[in-house]
Short mmCIF file of C-alpha atoms in Angstrom, two decimals:
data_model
loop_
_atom_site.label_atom_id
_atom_site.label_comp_id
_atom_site.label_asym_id
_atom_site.label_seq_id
_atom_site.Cartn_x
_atom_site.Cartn_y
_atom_site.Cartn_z
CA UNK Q 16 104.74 57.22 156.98
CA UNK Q 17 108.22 57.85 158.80
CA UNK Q 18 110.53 54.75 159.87
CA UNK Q 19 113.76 54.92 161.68
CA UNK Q 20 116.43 53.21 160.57
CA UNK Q 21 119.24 53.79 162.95
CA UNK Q 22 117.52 56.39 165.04
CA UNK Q 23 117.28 58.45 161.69
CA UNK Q 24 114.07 58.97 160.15
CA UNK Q 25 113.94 57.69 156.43
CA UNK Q 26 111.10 58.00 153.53
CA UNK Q 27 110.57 55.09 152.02
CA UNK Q 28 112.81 53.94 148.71
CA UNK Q 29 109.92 54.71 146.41
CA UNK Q 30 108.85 58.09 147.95
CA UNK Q 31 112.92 58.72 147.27
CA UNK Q 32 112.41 57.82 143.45
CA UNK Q 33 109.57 60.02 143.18
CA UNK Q 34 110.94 62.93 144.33
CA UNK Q 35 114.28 62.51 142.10
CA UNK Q 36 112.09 61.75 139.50
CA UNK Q 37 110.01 65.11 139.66
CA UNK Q 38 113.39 66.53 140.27
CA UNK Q 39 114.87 65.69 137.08
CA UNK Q 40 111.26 66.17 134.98
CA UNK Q 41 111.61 69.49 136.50
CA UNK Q 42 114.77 70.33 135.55
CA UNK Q 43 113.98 68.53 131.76
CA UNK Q 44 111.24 71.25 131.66
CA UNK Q 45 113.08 74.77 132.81
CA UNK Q 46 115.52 73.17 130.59
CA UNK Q 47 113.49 73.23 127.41
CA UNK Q 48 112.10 76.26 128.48
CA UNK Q 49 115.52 77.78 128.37
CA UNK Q 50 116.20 76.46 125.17
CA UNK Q 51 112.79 77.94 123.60
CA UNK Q 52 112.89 81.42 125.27
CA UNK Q 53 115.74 82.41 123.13
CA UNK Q 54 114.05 80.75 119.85
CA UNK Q 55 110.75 82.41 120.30
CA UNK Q 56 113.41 85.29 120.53
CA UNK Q 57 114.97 84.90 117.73
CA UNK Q 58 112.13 84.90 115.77
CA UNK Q 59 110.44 88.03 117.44
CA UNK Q 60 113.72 89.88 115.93
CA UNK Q 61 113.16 92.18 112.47
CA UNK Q 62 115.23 91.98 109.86
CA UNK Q 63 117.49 95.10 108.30
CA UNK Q 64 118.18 95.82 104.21
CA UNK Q 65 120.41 98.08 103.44
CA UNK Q 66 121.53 99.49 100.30
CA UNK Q 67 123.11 101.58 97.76
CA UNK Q 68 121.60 102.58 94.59
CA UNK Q 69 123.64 103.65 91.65
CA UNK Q 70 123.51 104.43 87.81
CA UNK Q 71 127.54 103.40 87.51
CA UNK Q 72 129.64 102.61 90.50
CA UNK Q 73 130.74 106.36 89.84
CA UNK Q 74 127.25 107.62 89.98
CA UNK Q 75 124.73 107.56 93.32
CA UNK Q 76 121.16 107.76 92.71
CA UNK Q 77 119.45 109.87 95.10
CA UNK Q 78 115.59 109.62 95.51
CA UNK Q 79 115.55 106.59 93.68
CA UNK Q 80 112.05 104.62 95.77
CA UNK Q 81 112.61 101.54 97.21
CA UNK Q 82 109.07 99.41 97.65
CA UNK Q 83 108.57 96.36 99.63
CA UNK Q 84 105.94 94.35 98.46
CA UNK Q 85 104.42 97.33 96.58
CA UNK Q 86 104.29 99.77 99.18
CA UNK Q 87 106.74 102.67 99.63
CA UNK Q 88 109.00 101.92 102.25
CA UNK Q 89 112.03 104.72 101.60
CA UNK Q 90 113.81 106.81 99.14
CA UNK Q 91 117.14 107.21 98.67
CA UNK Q 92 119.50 109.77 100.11
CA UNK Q 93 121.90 112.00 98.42
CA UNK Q 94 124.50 109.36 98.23
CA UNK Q 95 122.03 106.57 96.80
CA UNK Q 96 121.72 104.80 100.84
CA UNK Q 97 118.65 103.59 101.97
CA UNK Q 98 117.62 101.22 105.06
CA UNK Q 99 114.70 99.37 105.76
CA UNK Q 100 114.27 98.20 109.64
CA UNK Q 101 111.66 96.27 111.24
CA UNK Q 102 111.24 93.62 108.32
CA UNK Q 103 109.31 90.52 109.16
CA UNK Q 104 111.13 87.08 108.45
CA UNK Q 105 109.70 86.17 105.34
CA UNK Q 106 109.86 86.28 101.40
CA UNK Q 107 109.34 89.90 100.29
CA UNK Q 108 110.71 91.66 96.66
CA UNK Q 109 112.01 94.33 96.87
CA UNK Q 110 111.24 96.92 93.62
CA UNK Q 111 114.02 100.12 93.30
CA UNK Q 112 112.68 102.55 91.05
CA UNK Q 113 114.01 106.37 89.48
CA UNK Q 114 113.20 108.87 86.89
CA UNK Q 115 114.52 108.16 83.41
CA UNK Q 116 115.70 104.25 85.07
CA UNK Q 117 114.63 100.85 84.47
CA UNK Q 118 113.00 99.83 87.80
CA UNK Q 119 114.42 96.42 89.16
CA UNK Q 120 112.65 94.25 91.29
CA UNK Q 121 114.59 91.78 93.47
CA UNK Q 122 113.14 88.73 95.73
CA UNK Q 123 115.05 88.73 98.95
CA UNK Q 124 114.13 85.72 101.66
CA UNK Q 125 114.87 87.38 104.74
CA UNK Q 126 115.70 85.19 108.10
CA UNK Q 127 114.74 86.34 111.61
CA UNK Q 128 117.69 89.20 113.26
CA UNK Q 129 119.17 88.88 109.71
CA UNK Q 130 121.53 91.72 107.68
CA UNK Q 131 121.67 92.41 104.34
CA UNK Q 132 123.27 94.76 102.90
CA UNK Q 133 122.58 95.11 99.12
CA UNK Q 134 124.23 97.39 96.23
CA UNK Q 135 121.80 98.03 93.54
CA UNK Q 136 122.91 99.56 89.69
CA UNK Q 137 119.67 100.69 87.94
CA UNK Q 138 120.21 100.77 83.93
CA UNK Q 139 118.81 103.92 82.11
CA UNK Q 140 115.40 103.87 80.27
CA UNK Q 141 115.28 103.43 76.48
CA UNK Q 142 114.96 107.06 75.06
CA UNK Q 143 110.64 107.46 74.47
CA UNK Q 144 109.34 110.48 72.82
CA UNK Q 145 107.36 112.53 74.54
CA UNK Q 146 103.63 112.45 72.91
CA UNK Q 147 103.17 114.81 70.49
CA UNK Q 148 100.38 117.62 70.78
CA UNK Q 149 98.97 119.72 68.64
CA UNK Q 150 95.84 122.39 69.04
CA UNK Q 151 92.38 121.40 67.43
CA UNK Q 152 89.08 123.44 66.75
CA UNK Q 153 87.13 121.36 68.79
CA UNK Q 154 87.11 121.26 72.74
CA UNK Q 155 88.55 118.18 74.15
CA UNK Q 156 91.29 116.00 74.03
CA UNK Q 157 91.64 113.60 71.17
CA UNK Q 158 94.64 111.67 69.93
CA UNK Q 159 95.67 107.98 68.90
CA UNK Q 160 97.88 105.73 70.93
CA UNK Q 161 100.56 103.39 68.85
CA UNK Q 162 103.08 100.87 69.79
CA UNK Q 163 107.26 101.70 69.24
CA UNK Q 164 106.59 100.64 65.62
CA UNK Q 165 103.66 103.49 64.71
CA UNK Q 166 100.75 100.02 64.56
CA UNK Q 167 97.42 101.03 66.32
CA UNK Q 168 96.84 100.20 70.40
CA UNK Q 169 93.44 98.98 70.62
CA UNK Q 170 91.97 99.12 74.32
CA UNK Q 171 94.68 101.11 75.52
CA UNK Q 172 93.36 102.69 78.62
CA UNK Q 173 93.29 106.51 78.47
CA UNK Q 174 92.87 108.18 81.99
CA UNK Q 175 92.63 112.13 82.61
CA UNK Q 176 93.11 112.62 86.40
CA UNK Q 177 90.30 114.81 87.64
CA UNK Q 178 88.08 115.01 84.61
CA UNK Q 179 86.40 111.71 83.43
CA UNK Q 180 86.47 108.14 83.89
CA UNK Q 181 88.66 106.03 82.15
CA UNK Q 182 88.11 105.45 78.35
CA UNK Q 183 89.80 102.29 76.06
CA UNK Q 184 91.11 103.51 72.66
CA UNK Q 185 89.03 101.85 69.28
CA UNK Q 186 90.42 99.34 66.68
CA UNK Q 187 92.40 102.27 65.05
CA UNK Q 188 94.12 103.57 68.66
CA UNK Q 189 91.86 106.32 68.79
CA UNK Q 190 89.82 107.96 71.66
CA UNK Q 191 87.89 111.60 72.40
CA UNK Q 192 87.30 113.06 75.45
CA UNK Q 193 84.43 115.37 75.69
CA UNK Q 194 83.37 118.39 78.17
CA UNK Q 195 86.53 118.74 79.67
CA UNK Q 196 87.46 122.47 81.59
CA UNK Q 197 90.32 124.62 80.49
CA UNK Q 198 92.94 123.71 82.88
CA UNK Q 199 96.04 121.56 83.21
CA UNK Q 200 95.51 118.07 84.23
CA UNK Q 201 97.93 114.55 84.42
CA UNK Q 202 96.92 111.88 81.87
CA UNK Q 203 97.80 108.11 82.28
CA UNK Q 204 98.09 106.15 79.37
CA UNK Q 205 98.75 102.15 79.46
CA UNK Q 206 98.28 99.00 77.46
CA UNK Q 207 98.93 95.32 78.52
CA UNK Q 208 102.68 94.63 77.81
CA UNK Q 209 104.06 98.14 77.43
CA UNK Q 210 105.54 100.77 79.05
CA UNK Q 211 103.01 103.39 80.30
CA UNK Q 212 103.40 106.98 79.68
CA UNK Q 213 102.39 109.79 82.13
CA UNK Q 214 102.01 113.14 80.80
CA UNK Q 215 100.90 116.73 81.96
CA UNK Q 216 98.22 118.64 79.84
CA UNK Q 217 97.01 122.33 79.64
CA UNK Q 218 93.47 122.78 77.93
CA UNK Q 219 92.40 126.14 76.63
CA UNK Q 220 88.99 126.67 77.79
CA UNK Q 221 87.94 127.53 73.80
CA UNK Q 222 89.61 124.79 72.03
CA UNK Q 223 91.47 121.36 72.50
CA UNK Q 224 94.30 119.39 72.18
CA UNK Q 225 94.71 116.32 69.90
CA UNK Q 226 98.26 113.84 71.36
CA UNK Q 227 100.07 111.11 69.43
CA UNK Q 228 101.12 108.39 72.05
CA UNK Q 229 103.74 106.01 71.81
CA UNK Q 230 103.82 103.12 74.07
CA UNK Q 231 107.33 100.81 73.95
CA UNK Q 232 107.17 97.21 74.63
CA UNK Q 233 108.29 95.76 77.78
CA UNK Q 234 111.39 93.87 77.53
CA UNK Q 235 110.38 89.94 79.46
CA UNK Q 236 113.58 89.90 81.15
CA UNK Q 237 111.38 92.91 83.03
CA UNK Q 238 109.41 90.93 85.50
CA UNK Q 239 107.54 91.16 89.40
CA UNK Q 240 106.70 94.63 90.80
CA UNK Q 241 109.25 96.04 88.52
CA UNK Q 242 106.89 95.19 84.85
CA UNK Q 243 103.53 95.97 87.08
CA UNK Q 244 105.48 99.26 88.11
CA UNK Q 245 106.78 100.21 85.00
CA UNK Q 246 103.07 99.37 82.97
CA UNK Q 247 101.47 101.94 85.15
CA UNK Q 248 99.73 98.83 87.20
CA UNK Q 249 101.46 99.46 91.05
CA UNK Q 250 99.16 99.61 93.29
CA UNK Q 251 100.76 102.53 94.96
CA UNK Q 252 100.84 104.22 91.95
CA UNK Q 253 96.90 103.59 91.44
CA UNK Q 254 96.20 104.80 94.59
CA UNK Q 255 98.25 107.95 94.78
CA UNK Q 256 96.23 109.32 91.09
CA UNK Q 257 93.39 108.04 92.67
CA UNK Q 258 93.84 110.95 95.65
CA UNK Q 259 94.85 113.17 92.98
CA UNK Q 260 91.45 112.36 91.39
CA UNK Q 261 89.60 113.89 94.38
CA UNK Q 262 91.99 116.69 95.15
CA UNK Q 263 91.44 117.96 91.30
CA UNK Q 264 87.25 117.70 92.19
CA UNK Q 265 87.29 118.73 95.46
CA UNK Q 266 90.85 120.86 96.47
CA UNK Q 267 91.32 122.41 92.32
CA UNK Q 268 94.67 122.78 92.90
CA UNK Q 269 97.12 124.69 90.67
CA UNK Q 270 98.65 122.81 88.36
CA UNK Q 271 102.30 123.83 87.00
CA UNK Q 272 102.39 121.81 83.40
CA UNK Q 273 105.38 120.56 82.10
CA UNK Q 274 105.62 123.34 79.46
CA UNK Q 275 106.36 125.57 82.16
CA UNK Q 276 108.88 122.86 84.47
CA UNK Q 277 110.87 122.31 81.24
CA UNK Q 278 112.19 125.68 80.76
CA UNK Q 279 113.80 125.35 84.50
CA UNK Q 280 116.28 122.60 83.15
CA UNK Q 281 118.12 121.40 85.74
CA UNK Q 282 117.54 124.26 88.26
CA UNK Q 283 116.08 123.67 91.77
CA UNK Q 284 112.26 123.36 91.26
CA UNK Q 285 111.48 125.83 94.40
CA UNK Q 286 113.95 128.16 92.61
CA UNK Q 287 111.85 127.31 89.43
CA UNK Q 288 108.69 128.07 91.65
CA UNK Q 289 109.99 131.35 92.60
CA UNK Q 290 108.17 134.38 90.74
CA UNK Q 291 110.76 135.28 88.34
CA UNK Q 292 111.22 131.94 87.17
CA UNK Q 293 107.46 131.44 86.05
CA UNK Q 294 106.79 134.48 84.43
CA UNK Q 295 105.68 134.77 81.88
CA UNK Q 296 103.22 131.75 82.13
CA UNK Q 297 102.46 130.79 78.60
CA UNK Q 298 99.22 131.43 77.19
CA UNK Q 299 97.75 128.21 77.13
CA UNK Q 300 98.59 128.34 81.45
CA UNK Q 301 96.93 131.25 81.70
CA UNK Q 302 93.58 129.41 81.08
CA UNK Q 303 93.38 128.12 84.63
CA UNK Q 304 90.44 126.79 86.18
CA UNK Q 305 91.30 128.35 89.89
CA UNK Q 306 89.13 130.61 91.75
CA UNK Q 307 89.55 133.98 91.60
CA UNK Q 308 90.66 135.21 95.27
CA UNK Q 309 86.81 136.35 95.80
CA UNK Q 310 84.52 133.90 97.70
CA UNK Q 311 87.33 131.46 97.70
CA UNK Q 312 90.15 133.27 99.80
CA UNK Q 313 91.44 129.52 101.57
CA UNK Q 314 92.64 128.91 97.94
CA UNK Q 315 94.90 129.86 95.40
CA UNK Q 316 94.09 132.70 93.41
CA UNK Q 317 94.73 132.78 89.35
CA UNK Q 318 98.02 132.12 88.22
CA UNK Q 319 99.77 135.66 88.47
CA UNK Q 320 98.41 135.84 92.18
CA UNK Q 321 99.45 132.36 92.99
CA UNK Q 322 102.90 133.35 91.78
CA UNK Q 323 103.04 136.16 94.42
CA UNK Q 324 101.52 134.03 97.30
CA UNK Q 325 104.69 131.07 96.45
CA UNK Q 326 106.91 134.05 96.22
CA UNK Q 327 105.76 135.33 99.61
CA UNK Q 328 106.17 132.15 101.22
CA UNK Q 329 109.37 132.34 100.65
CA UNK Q 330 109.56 129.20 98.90
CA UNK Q 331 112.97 129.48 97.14
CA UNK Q 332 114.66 130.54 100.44
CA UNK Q 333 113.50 127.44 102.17
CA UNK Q 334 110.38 126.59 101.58
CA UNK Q 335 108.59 128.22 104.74
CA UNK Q 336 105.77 126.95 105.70
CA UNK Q 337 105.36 123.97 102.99
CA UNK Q 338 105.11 120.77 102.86
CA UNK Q 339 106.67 118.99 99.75
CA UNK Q 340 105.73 115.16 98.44
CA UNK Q 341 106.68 113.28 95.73
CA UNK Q 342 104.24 111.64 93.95
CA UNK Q 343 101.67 111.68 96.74
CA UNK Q 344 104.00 110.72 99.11
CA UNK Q 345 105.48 112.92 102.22
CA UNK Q 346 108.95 113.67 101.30
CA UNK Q 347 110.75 112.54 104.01
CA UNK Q 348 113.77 114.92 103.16
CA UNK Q 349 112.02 117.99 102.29
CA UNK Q 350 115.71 119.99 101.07
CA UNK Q 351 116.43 117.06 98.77
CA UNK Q 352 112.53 117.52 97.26
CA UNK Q 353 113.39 121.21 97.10
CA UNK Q 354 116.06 120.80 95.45
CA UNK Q 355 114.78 118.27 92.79
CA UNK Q 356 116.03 119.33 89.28
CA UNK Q 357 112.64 120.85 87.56
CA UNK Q 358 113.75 118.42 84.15
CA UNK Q 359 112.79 115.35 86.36
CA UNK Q 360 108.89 116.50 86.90
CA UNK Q 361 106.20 116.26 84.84
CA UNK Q 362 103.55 118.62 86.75
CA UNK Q 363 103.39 120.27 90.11
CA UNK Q 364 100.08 120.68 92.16
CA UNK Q 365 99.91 123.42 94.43
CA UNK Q 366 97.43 124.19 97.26
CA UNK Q 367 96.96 126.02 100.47
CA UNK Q 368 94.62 123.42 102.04
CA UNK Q 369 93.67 119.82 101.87
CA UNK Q 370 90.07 119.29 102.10
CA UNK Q 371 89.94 115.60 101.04
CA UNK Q 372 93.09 114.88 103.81
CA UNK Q 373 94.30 112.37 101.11
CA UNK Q 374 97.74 114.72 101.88
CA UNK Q 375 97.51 115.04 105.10
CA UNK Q 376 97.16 111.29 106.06
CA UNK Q 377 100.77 110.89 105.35
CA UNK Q 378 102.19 113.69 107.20
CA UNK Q 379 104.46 112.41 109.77
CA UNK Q 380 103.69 111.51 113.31
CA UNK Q 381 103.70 114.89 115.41
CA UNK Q 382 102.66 116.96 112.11
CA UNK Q 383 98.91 117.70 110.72
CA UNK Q 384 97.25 119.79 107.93
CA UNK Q 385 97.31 122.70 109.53
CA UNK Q 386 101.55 122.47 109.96
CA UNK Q 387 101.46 123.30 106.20
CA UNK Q 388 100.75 126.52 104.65
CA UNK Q 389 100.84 124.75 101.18
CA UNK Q 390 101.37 121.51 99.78
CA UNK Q 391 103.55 121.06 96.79
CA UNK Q 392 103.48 117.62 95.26
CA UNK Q 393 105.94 116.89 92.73
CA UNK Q 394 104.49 114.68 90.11
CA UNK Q 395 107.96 113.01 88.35
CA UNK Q 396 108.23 112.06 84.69
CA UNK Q 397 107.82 108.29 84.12
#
């Protein structure tokens, strides 16, 4: 209803109070909105680590892994940097691990848009012995695992990657493994509370091997994803042998045993790789289980072939054609896993194809399978 008041139209005084009323509740409202448009903002923004890892402040550690919450984020570069982008606000630790290092797990609470910028020293491992093996009349493997002060590991778990299921050592440490082929395979030993201890294996097809294991105690100060990491118990880690597993039934790759690595020192392992550097393959190597190149051409032929198919890829000038991981992983700087130093590995499995596609899963985006004319995974000492 209009009335005039002077000859001007007016609304009524309550029809005015509405409207200023819905005037201000409107403005109240695209004022809160303003307010939680940059919040919600705010919140939708990752966080960023980064980092440098070092042995002294003199001494970068390159391809040191950095894990979030288990999983492999990075590595390292050649001057010890890593980032990690796209982090979710929230409470993750962070585990840095390296060859022949102490791994060091650290619990970061990370805020929404939020920097951090992190410098890491990693202390050196205590010195362990490498297990001690010696040839025996019967076919197998056989040995005795012992803690750091030579007493019996009872229920020690004793894995051979590729051959049999898992078996627990007896009251006295001991444990046999039966019907195993001649070939070089990567063993996994760990006990509740101690370090566990990875080691490479050749077995003669007409004899076996007996081992002496010695597990060290973890120190408690060693705790999180570091202790899990360093007792063999990552998930990661599980996962990545478990691959290995199927790519020993299914792929049979070849398998370079440490015997062979340690005589490269601190040389480039794909100048190691290179035909000169592997011959002669000791004796016990020579007993490998791959094919010969009839009926199985799409893999690698016996060891003094597969040295002139790496030497014909060229791998020492480059590494043509091959794809490189470490430890299962995609290398993600395939010069630096080139140019690893042979000491750090304990075995390297070689293949021209991956039938089980456990490798080529984590290729990067844009690359497949077929990109690679082998695959080289370093397996490092631990």
């Amino acid at each position: 209803m209009m009335i005039r008041h002077g000859g001007v139209p007016t609304r009524p005084p309550h029809t005015r109070t509405t409207r200023r009323f819905a005037a201000l509740a409107a403005a109240a409202l695209l004022g809160a909105a303003l307010a939680i448009v940059p919040l919600h903002r705010a919140h939708a923004q990752p966080a960023t680590v980064r980092g440098v890892v070092r042995a002294s402040p003199a001494q970068p550690l390159p391809l040191a892994e950095v894990l979030v919450n288990d999983s492999l984020a990075t590595r390292t570069d050649s001057a010890g940097r890593f980032v990690l982008v796209g982090l979710a606000a929230d409470t993750v630790e962070l585990t840095v691990r390296r060859v022949g290092f102490l791994p060091l797990s650290i619990p970061l609470v990370l805020s929404a848009g939020q920097r951090r910028n992190l410098a890491i020293e990693l202390a050196p491992l205590p010195y362990a012995l490498d297990p001690v093996v010696v040839s025996t009349s019967r076919p197998g493997l056989f040995g005795q695992v012992v803690d750091d002060a030579g007493r019996p590991l009872a229920g020690a778990e004793v894995m051979v990657v590729g051959a049999a299921k898992p078996v627990a050592t007896a009251d006295d440490g001991g444990f046999a493994l039966m019907g195993l082929e001649g070939r070089t395979y990567l063993v996994l030993v760990r006990h509740e509370g101690h370090y566990a201890a990875r080691f490479s294996i050749t077995l003669p097809p007409d004899h076996g091997q007996e081992v002496h294991v010695e597990l060290e105690a973890l120190p408690a100060s060693l705790t999180g994803g570091a202790r899990r990491l360093a007792a063999g118990r990552g998930t990661l880690d599980m996962v990545r042998l478990r691959d290995l597993d199927r790519r020993m039934r299914v792929n049979r790759p070849f398998m370079v045993p440490r015997e062979v690595l340690a005589k490269g020192g601190k040389r480039d392992i794909a100048d190691v790789l290179a035909r000169d550097r592997l011959t002669p393959i000791p004796a016990a190597a020579q007993a490998t289980h791959i094919p010969q190149p009839t009926g199985a051409a799409d893999h690698l032929p016996a060891p003094s072939a597969a040295m002139e198919v790496l030497d014909r890829m060229r791998l020492a000038d480059g590494g043509s054609g091959a794809c490189y991981f470490i430890d299962g992983d995609f290398a993600r700087d395939q010069y630096m896993a080139r140019t690893m130093a042979a000491t750090w590995l304990e075995s390297v499995e070689i293949s021209r194809r991956d039938d089980t596609g456990s490798l080529s899963r984590r290729l990067p985006p844009g690359m497949v399978g077929a990109d690679c004319r082998l695959f080289v995974v370093l397996w490092t000492r631990r």
